[in-house]
PDB file of C-alpha atoms in Angstrom:
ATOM      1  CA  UNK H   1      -8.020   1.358  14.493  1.00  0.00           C
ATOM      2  CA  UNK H   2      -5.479   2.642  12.569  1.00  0.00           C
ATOM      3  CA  UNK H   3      -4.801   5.743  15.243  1.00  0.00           C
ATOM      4  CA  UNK H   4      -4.061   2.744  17.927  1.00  0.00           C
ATOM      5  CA  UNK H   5      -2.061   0.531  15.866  1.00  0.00           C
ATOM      6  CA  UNK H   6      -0.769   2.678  12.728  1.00  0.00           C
ATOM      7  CA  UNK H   7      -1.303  -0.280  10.730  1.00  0.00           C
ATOM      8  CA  UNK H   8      -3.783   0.239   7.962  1.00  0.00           C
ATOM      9  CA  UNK H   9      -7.317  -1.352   7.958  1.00  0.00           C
ATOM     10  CA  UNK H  10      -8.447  -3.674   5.254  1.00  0.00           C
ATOM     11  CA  UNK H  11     -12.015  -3.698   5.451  1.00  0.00           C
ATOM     12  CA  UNK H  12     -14.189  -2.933   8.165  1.00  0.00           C
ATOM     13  CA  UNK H  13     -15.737  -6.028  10.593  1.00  0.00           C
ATOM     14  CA  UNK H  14     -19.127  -6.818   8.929  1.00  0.00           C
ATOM     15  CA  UNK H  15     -19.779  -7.763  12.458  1.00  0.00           C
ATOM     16  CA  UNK H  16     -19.851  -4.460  13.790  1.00  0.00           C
ATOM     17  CA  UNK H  17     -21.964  -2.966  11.025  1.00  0.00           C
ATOM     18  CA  UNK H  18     -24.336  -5.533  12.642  1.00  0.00           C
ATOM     19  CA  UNK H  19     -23.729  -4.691  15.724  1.00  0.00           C
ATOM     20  CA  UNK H  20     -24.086  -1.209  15.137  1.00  0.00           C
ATOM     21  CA  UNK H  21     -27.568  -1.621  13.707  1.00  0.00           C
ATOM     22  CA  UNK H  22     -28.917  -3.644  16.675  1.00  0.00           C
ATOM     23  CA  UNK H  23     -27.811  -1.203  19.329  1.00  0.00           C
ATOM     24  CA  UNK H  24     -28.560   2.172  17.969  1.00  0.00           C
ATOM     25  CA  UNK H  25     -31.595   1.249  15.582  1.00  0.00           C
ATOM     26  CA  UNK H  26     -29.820   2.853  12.432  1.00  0.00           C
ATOM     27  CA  UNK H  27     -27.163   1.108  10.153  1.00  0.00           C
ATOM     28  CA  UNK H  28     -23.304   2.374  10.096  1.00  0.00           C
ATOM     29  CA  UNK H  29     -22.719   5.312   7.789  1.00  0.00           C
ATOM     30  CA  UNK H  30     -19.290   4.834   5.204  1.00  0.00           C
ATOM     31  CA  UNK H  31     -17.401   6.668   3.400  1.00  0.00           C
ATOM     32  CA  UNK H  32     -15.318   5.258   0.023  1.00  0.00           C
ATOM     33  CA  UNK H  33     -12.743   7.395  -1.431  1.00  0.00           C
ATOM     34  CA  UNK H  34     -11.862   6.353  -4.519  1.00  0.00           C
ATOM     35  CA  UNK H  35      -8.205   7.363  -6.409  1.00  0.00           C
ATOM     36  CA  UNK H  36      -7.675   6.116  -9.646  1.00  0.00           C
ATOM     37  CA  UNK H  37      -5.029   8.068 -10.375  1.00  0.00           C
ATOM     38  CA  UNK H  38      -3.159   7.817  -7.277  1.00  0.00           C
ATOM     39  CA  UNK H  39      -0.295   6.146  -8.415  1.00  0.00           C
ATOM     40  CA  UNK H  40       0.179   8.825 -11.541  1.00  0.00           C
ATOM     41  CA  UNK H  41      -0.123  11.301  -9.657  1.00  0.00           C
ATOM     42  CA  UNK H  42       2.590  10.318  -7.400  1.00  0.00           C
ATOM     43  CA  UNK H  43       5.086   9.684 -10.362  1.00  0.00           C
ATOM     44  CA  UNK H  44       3.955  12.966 -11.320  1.00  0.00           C
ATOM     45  CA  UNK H  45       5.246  14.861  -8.201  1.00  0.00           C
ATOM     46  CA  UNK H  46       8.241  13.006  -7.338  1.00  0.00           C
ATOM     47  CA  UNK H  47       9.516  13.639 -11.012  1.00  0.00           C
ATOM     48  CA  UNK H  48       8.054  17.050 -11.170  1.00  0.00           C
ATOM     49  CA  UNK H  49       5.740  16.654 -14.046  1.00  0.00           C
ATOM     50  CA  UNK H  50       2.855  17.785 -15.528  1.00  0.00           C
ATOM     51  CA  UNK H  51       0.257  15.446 -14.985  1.00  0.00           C
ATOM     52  CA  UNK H  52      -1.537  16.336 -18.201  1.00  0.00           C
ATOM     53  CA  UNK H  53       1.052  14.989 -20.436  1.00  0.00           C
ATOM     54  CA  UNK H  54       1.004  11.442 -21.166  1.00  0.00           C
ATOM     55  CA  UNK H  55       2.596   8.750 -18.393  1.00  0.00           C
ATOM     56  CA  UNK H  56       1.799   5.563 -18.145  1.00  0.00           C
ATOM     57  CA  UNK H  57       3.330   2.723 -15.402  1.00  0.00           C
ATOM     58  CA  UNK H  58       4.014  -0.510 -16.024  1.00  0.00           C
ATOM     59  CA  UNK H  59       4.641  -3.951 -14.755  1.00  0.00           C
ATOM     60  CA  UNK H  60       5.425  -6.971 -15.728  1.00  0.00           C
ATOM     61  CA  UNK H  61       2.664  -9.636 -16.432  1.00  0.00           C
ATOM     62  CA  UNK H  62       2.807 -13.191 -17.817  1.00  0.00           C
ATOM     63  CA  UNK H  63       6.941 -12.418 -18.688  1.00  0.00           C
ATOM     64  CA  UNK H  64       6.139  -9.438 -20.673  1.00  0.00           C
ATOM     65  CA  UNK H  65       5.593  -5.380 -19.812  1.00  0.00           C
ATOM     66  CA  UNK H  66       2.821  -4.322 -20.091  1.00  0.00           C
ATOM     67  CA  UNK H  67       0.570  -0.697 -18.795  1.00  0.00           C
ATOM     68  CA  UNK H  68      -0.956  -0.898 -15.705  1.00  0.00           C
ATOM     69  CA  UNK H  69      -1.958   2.539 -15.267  1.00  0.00           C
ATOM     70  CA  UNK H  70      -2.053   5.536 -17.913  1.00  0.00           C
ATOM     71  CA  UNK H  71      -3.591   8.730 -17.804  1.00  0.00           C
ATOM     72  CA  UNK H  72      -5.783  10.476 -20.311  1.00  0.00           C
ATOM     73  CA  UNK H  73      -3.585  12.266 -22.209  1.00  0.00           C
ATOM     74  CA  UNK H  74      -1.934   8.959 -22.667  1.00  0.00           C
ATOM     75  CA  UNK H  75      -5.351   7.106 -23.262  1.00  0.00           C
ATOM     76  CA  UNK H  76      -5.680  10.112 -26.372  1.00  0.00           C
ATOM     77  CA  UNK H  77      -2.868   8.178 -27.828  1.00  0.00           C
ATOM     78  CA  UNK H  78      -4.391   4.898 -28.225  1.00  0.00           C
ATOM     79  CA  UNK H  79      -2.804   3.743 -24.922  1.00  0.00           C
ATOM     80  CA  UNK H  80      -4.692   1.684 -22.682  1.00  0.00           C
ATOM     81  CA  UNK H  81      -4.057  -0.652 -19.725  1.00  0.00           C
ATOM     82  CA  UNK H  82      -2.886  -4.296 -20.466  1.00  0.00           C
ATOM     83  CA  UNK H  83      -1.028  -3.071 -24.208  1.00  0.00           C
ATOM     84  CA  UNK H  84       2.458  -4.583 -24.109  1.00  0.00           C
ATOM     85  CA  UNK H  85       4.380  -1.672 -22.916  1.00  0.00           C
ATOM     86  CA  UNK H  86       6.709  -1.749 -26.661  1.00  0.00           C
ATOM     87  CA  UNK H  87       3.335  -1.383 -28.287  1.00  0.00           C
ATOM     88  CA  UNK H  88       2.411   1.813 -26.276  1.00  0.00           C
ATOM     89  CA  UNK H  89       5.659   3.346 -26.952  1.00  0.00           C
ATOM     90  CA  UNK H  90       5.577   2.845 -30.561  1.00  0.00           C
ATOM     91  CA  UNK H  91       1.866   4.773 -29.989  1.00  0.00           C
ATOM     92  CA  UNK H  92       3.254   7.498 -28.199  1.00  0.00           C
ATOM     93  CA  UNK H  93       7.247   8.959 -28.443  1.00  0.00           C
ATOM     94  CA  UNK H  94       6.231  11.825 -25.764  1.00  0.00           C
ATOM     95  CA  UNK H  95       4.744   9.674 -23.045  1.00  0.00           C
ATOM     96  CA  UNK H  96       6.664   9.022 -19.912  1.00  0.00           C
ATOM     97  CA  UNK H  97       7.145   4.643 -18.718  1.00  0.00           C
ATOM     98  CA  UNK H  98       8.022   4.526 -14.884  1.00  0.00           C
ATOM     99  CA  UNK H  99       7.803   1.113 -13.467  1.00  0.00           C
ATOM    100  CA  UNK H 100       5.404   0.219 -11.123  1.00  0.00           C
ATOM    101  CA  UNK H 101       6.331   0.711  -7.065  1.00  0.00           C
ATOM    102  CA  UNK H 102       3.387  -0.643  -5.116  1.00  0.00           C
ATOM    103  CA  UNK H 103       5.684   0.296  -1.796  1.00  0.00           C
ATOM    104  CA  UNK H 104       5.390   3.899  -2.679  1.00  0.00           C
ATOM    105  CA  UNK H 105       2.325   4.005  -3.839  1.00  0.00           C
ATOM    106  CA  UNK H 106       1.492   1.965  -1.171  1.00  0.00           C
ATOM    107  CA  UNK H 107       3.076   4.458   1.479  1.00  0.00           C
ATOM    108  CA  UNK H 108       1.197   7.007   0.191  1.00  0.00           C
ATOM    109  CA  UNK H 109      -1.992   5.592   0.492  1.00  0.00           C
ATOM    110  CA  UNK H 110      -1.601   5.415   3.939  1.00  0.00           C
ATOM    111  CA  UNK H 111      -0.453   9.059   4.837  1.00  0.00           C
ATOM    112  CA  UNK H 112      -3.693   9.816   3.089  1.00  0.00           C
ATOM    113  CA  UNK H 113      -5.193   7.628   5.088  1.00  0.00           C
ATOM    114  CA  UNK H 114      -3.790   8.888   8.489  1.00  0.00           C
ATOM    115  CA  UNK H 115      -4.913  12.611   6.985  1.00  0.00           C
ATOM    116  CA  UNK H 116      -8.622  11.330   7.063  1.00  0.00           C
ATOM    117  CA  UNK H 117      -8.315  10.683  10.592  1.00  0.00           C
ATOM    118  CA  UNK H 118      -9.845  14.579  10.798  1.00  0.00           C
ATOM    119  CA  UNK H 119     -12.887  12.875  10.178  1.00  0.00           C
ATOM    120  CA  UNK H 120     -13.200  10.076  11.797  1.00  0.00           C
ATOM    121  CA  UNK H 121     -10.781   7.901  14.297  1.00  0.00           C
ATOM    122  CA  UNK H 122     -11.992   5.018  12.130  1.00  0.00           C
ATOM    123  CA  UNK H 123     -10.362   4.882   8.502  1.00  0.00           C
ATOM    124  CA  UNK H 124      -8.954   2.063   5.870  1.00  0.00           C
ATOM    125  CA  UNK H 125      -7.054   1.320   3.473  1.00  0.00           C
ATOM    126  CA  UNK H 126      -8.025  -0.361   0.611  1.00  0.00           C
ATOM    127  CA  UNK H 127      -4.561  -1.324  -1.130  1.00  0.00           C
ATOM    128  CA  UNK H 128      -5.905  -3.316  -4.002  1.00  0.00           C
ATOM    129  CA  UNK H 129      -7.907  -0.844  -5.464  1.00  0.00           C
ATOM    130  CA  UNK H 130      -6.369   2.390  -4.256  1.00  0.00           C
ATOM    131  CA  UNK H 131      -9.021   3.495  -1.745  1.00  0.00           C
ATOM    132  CA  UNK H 132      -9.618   4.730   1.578  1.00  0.00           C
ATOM    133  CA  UNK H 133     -12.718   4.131   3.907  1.00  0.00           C
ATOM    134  CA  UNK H 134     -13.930   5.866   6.454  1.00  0.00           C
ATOM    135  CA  UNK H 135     -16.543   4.785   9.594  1.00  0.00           C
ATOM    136  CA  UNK H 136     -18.614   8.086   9.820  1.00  0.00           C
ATOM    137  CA  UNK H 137     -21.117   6.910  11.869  1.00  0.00           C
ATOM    138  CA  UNK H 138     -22.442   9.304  13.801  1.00  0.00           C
ATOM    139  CA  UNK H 139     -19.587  11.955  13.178  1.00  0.00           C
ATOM    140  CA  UNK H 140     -21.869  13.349   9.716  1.00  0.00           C
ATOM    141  CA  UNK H 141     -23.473  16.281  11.821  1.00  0.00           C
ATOM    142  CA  UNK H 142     -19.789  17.622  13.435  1.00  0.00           C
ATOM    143  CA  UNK H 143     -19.218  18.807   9.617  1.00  0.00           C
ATOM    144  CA  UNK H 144     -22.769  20.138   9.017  1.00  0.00           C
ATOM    145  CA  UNK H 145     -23.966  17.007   7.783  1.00  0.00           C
ATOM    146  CA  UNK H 146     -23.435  14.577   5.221  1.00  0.00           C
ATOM    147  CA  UNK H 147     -23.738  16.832   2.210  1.00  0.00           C
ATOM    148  CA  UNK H 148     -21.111  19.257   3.771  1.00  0.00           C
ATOM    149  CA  UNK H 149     -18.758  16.652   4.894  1.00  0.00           C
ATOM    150  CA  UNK H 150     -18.653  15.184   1.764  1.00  0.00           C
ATOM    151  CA  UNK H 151     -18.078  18.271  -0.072  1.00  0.00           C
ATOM    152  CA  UNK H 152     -14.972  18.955   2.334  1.00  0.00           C
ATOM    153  CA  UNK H 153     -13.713  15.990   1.702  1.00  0.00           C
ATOM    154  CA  UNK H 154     -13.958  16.588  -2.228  1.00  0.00           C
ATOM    155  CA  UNK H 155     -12.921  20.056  -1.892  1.00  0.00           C
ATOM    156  CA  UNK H 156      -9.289  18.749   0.162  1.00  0.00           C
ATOM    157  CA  UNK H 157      -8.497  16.000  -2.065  1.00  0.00           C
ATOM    158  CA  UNK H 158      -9.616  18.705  -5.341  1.00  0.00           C
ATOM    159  CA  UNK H 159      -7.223  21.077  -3.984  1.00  0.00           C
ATOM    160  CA  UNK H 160      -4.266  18.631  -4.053  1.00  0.00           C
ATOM    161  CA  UNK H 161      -5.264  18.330  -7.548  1.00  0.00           C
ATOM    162  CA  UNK H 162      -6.175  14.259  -6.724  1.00  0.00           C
ATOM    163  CA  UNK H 163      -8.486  12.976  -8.873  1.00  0.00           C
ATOM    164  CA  UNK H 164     -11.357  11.344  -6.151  1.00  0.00           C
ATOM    165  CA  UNK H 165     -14.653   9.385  -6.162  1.00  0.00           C
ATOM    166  CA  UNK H 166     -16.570   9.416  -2.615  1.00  0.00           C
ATOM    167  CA  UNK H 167     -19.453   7.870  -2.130  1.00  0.00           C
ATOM    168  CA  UNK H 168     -21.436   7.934   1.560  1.00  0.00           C
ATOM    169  CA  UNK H 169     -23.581   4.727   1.817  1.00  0.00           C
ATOM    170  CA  UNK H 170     -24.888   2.506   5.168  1.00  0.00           C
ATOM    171  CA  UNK H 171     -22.342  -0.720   3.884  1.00  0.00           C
ATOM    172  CA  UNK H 172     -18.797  -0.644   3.056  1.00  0.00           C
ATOM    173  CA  UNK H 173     -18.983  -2.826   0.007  1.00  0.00           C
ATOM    174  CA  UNK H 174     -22.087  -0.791  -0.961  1.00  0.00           C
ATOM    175  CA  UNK H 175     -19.937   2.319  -1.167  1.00  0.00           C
ATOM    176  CA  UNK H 176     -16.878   0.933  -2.469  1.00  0.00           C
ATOM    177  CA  UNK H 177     -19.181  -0.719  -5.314  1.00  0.00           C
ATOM    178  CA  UNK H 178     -20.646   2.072  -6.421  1.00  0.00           C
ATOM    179  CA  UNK H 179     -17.413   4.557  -6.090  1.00  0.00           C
ATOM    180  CA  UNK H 180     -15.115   2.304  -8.165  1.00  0.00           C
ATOM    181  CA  UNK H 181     -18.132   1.163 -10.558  1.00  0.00           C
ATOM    182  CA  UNK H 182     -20.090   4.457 -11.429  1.00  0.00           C
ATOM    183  CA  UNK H 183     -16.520   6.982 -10.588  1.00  0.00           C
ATOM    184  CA  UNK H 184     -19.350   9.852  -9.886  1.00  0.00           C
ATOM    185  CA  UNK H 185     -18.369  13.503 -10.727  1.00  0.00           C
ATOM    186  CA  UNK H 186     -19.754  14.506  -7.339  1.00  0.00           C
ATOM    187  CA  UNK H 187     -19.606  13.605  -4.354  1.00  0.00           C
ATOM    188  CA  UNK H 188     -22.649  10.618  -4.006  1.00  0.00           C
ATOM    189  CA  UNK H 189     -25.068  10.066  -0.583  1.00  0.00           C
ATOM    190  CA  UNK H 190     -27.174   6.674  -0.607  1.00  0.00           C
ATOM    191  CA  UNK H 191     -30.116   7.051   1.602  1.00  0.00           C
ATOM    192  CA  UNK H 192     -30.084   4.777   4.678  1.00  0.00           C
ATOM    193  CA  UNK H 193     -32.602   2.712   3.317  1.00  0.00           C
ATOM    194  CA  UNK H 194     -32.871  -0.908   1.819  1.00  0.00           C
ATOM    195  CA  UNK H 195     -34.187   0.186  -1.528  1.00  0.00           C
ATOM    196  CA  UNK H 196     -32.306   3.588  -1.659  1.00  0.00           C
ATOM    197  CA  UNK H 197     -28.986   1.021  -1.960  1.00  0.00           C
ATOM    198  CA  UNK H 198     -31.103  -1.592  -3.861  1.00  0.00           C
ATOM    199  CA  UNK H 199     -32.321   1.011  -6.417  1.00  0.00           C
ATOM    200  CA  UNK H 200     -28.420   1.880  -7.451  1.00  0.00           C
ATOM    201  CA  UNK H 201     -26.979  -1.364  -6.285  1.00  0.00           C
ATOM    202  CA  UNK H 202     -29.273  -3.897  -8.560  1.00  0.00           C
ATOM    203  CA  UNK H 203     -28.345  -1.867 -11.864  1.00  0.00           C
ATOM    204  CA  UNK H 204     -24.545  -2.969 -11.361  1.00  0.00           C
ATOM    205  CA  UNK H 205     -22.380  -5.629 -12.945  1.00  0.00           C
ATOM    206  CA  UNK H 206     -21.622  -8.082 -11.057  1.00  0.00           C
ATOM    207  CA  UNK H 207     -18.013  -7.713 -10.839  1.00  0.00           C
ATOM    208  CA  UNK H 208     -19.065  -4.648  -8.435  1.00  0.00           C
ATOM    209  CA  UNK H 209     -19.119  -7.721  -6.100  1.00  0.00           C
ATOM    210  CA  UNK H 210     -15.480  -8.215  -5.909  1.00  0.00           C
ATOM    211  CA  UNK H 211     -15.810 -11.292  -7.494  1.00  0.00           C
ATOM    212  CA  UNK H 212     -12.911 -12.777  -9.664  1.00  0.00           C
ATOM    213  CA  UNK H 213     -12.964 -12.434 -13.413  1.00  0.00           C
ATOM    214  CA  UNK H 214     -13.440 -16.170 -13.686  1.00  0.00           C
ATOM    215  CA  UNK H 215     -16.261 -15.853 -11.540  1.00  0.00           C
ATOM    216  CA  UNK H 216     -18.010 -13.195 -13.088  1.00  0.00           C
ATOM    217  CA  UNK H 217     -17.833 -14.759 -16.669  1.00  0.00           C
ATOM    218  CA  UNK H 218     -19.326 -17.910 -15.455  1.00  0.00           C
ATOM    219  CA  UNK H 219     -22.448 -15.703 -14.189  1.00  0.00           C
ATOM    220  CA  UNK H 220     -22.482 -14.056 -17.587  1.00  0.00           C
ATOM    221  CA  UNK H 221     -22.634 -17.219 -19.228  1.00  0.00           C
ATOM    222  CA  UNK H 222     -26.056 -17.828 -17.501  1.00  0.00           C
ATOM    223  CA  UNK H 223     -27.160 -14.480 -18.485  1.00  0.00           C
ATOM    224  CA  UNK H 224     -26.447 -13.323 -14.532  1.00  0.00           C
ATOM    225  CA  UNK H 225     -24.414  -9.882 -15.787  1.00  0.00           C
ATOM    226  CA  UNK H 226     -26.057  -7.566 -13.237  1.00  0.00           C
ATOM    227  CA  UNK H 227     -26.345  -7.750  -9.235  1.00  0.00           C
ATOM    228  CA  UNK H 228     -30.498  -7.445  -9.426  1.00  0.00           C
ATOM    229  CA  UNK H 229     -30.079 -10.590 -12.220  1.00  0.00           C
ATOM    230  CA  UNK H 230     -29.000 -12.550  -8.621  1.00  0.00           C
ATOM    231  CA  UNK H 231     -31.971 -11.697  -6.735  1.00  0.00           C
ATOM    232  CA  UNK H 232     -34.503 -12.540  -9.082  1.00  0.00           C
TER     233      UNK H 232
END
């Protein structure tokens, strides 16, 4: 636990979700917080900017610059992640290049992470896709119940104007698939049910799977684009 060790979580034990279920009866209850802009936003604040001009970071890829993240009012510019980074300056004079620091953002992350602890001793990291998890199993009904927790949640990270995508589900990659895939405008409950997660779960592409790209195009060569296409 990341109160114990103050070393972030990766992913929760899929063993203890089992576990869970077996003992009590009822499956784990998670929490995914996704933040796309996380890593704007940080440039934002540490250069005192307003985060609804156009910035874009960059790194380098395959010996050449290029966008890794960019914002909308850079997107309204033609912008868009993967563009050489001399292309997307010759798009935009006005927008702002900083160079990608995964140690910051990274640092961040987890003091966001260590915040969530107000819900739950139990809480992630998820550094690859800028994310935070939280085991609420059981704690739902100390904030009034799922609904109202997840509103509080929305409501914190909404008041320090970070954009967020939460998603309460009974799996972790359930959750995480659906927050990163569908980026819902509100706050999102799955029922604890099999088909409550198969009814959203089966309309997703398959990359919602964490599967590599190379992995996901050889399914879509076989005409296997969606999760429900593997359970035919």
């Amino acid at each position: 636990m990341m109160r114990q060790s103050q070393t972030p979580i990766a992913v929760p034990d899929p063993h203890q979700e089992v576990k869970q279920t077996l003992k009590t009866g009822r499956h784990a209850r998670f929490i995914y917080i996704y933040l796309p802009t996380l890593s704007i936003s940080r440039i934002a604040r540490q250069n005192k900017l307003d985060e609804g001009a156009p910035i874009a970071i960059y790194q380098q890829e395959k010996g050449a610059d290029r966008v890794r993240y960019c914002n909308q009012a850079a997107s309204s510019f033609g912008i868009s992640i993967g563009m050489s980074l001399s292309d997307a300056r010759a798009l935009c004079a006005l927008c702002r290049f900083f160079p990608e620091d995964y140690d910051a953002d990274r640092q961040w992350l987890v003091l966001l992470g260590r915040w969530c602890w107000r819900y739950s001793p139990v809480v992630g990291v998820d550094e690859e896709r800028f994310g935070l998890w939280i085991d609420c199993t059981g704690a739902e009904h100390l904030w009034g119940g799922p609904e109202a927790m997840l509103a509080d949640i929305d409501a914190r990270f909404a008041g320090q104007s970070l954009q967020a995508h939460s998603v309460m589900a009974s799996y972790y990659g359930a959750a995480l698939a659906v927050a990163v895939t569908c980026l819902p405008k509100a706050p999102l409950i799955i029922e604890d049910s099999q088909k409550a997660h198969q009814d959203i779960l089966y309309h997703l592409p398959v990359s919602a799977m964490r599967l590599s790209q190379e992995q996901c195009d050889e399914l879509a060569a076989i005409g296997m684009c969606l999760i429900g296409d593997l359970c035919q």
